[in-house]
Short mmCIF file of C-alpha atoms and ligand atoms in Angstrom, two decimals:
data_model
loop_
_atom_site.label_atom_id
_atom_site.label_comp_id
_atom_site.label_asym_id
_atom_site.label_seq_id
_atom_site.Cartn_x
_atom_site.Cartn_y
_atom_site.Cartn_z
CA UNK A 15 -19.07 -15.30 -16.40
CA UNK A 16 -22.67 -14.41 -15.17
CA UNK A 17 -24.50 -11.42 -16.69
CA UNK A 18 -25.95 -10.22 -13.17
CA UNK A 19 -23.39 -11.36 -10.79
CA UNK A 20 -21.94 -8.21 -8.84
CA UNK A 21 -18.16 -9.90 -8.45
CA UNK A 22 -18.33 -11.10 -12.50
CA UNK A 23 -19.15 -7.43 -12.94
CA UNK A 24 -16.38 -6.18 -10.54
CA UNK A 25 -14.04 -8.55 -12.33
CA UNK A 26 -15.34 -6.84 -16.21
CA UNK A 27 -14.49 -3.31 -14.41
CA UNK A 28 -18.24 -2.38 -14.95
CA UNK A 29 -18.72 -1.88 -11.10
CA UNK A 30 -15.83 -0.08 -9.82
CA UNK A 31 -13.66 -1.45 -7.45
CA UNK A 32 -10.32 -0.42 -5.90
CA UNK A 33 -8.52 -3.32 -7.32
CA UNK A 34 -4.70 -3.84 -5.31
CA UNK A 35 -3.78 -7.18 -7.54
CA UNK A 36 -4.71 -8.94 -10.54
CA UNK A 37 -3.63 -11.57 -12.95
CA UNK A 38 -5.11 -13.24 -15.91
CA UNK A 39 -7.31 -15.63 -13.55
CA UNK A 40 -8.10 -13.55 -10.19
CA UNK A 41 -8.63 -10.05 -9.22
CA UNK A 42 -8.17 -8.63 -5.30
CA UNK A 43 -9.83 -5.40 -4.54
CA UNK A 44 -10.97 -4.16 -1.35
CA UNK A 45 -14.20 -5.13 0.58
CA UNK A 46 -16.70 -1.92 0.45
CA UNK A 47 -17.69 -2.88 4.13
CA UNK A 48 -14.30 -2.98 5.77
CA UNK A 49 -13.92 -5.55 8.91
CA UNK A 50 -10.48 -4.62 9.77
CA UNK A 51 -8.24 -1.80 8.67
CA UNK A 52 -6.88 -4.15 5.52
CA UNK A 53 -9.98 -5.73 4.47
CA UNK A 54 -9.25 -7.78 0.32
CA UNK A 55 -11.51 -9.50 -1.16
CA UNK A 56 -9.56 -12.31 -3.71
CA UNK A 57 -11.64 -14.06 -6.38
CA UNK A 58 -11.46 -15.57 -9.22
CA UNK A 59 -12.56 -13.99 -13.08
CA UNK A 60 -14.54 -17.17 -13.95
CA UNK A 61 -17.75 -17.55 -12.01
CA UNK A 62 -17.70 -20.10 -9.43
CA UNK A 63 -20.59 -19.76 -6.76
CA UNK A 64 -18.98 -20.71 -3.92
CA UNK A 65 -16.16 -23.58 -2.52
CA UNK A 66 -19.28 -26.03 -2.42
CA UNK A 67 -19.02 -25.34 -6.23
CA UNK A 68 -15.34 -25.65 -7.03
CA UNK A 69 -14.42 -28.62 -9.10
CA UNK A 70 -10.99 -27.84 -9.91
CA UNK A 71 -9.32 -26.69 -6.96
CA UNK A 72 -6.11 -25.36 -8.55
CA UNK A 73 -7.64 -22.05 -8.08
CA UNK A 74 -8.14 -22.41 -4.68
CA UNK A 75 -4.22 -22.29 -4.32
CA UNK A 76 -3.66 -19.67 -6.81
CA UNK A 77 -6.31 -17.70 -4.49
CA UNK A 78 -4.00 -18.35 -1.41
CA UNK A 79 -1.18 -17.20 -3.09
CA UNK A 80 -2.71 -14.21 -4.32
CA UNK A 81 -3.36 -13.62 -0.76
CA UNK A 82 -0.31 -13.82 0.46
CA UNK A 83 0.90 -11.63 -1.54
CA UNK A 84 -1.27 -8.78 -0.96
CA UNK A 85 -0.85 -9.50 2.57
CA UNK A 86 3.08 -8.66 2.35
CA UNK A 87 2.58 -5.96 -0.10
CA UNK A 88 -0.21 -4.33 2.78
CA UNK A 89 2.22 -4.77 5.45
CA UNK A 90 0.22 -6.80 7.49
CA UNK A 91 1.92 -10.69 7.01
CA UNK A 92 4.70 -10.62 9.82
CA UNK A 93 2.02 -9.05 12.37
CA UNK A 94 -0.60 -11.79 10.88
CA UNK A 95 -3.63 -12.10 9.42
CA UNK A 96 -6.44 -14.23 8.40
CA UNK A 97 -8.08 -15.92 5.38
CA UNK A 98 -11.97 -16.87 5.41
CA UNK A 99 -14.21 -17.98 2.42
CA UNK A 100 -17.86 -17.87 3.67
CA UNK A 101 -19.68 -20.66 2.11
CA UNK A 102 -23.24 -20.93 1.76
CA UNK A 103 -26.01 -20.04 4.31
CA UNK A 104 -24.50 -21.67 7.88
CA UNK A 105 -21.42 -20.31 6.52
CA UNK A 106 -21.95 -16.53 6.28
CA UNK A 107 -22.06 -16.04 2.87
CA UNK A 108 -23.73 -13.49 0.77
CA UNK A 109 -22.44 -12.77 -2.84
CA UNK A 110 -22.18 -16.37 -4.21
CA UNK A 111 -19.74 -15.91 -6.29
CA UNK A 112 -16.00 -17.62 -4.69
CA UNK A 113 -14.30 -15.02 -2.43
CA UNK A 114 -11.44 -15.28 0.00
CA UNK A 115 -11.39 -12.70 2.46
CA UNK A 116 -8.03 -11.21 3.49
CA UNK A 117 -8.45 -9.42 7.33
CA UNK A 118 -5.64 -7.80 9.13
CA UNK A 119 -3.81 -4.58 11.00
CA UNK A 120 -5.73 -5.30 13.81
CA UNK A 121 -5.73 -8.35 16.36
CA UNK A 122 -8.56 -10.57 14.72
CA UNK A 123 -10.48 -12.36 17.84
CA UNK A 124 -11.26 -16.26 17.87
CA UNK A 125 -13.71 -18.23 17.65
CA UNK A 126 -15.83 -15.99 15.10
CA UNK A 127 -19.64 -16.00 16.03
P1 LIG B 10 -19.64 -12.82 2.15
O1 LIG B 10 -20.54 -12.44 3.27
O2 LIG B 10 -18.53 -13.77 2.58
O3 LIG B 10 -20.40 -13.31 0.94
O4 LIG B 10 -18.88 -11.49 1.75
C1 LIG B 10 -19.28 -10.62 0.74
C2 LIG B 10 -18.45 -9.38 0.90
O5 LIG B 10 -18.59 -8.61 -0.27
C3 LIG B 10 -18.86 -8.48 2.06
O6 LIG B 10 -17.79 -8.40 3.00
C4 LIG B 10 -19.12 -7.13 1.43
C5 LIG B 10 -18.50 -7.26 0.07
N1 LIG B 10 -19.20 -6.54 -0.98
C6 LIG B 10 -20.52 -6.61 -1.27
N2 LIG B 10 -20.81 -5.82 -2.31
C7 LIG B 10 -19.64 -5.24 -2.70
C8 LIG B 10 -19.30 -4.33 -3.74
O7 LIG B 10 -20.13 -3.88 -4.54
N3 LIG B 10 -18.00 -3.95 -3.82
C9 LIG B 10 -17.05 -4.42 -2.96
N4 LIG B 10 -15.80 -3.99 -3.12
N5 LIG B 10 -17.33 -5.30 -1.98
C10 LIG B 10 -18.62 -5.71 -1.86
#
């Protein structure tokens, strides 16, 4: 855990979030900034600053998974949607602590820009 990292806080409940999964090692709430009507955010509780970071990728899968799941409990997985984890500067990101985004129920264009 981080003292002053917004998702570590999110994950301690001392920033609210509305939170749609959670287990003992990851937490899924939704994004505040919305990119498509279903719009999850899945990370885990330890702090991790991005995938550059990761050195036990076990989590990674769990993450997936978590994913997944949220996707068929939204109602969004047999339409489709996609996964993204923004990493580092080239990549997008912006709260360096590991996220997987969750995006669907809407037709998601490709490539991203
Ligand atoms: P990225 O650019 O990949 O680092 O995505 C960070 C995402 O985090 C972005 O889509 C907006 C979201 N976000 C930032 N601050 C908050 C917050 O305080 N609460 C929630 N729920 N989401 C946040």
């Amino acid at each position: 855990m981080s003292d002053n990292c917004l998702f570590c806080r999110i994950a301690r409940r001392e920033i609210p979030a509305t939170v749609v999964a959670e287990d003992e090692h990851l937490m899924a709430f939704r994004d505040v900034s919305p990119q498509a009507p279903v719009h999850v955010l899945v990370i885990p509780k330890a702090h991790v600053a991005s995938l550059d970071d990761v050195r036990e990728f076990s989590i990674v899968g769990r993450m997936a998974e978590m994913a997944a799941s949220v996707a068929r409990q939204e109602g969004i997985a047999e339409r489709g949607y996609r996964v993204v984890m923004n990493t580092n500067a080239d990549g997008g990101q912006t709260v360096f602590h590991l996220h997987l985004h969750l995006l669907g129920g809407r037709s998601l264009d490709w490539p991203p820009g």
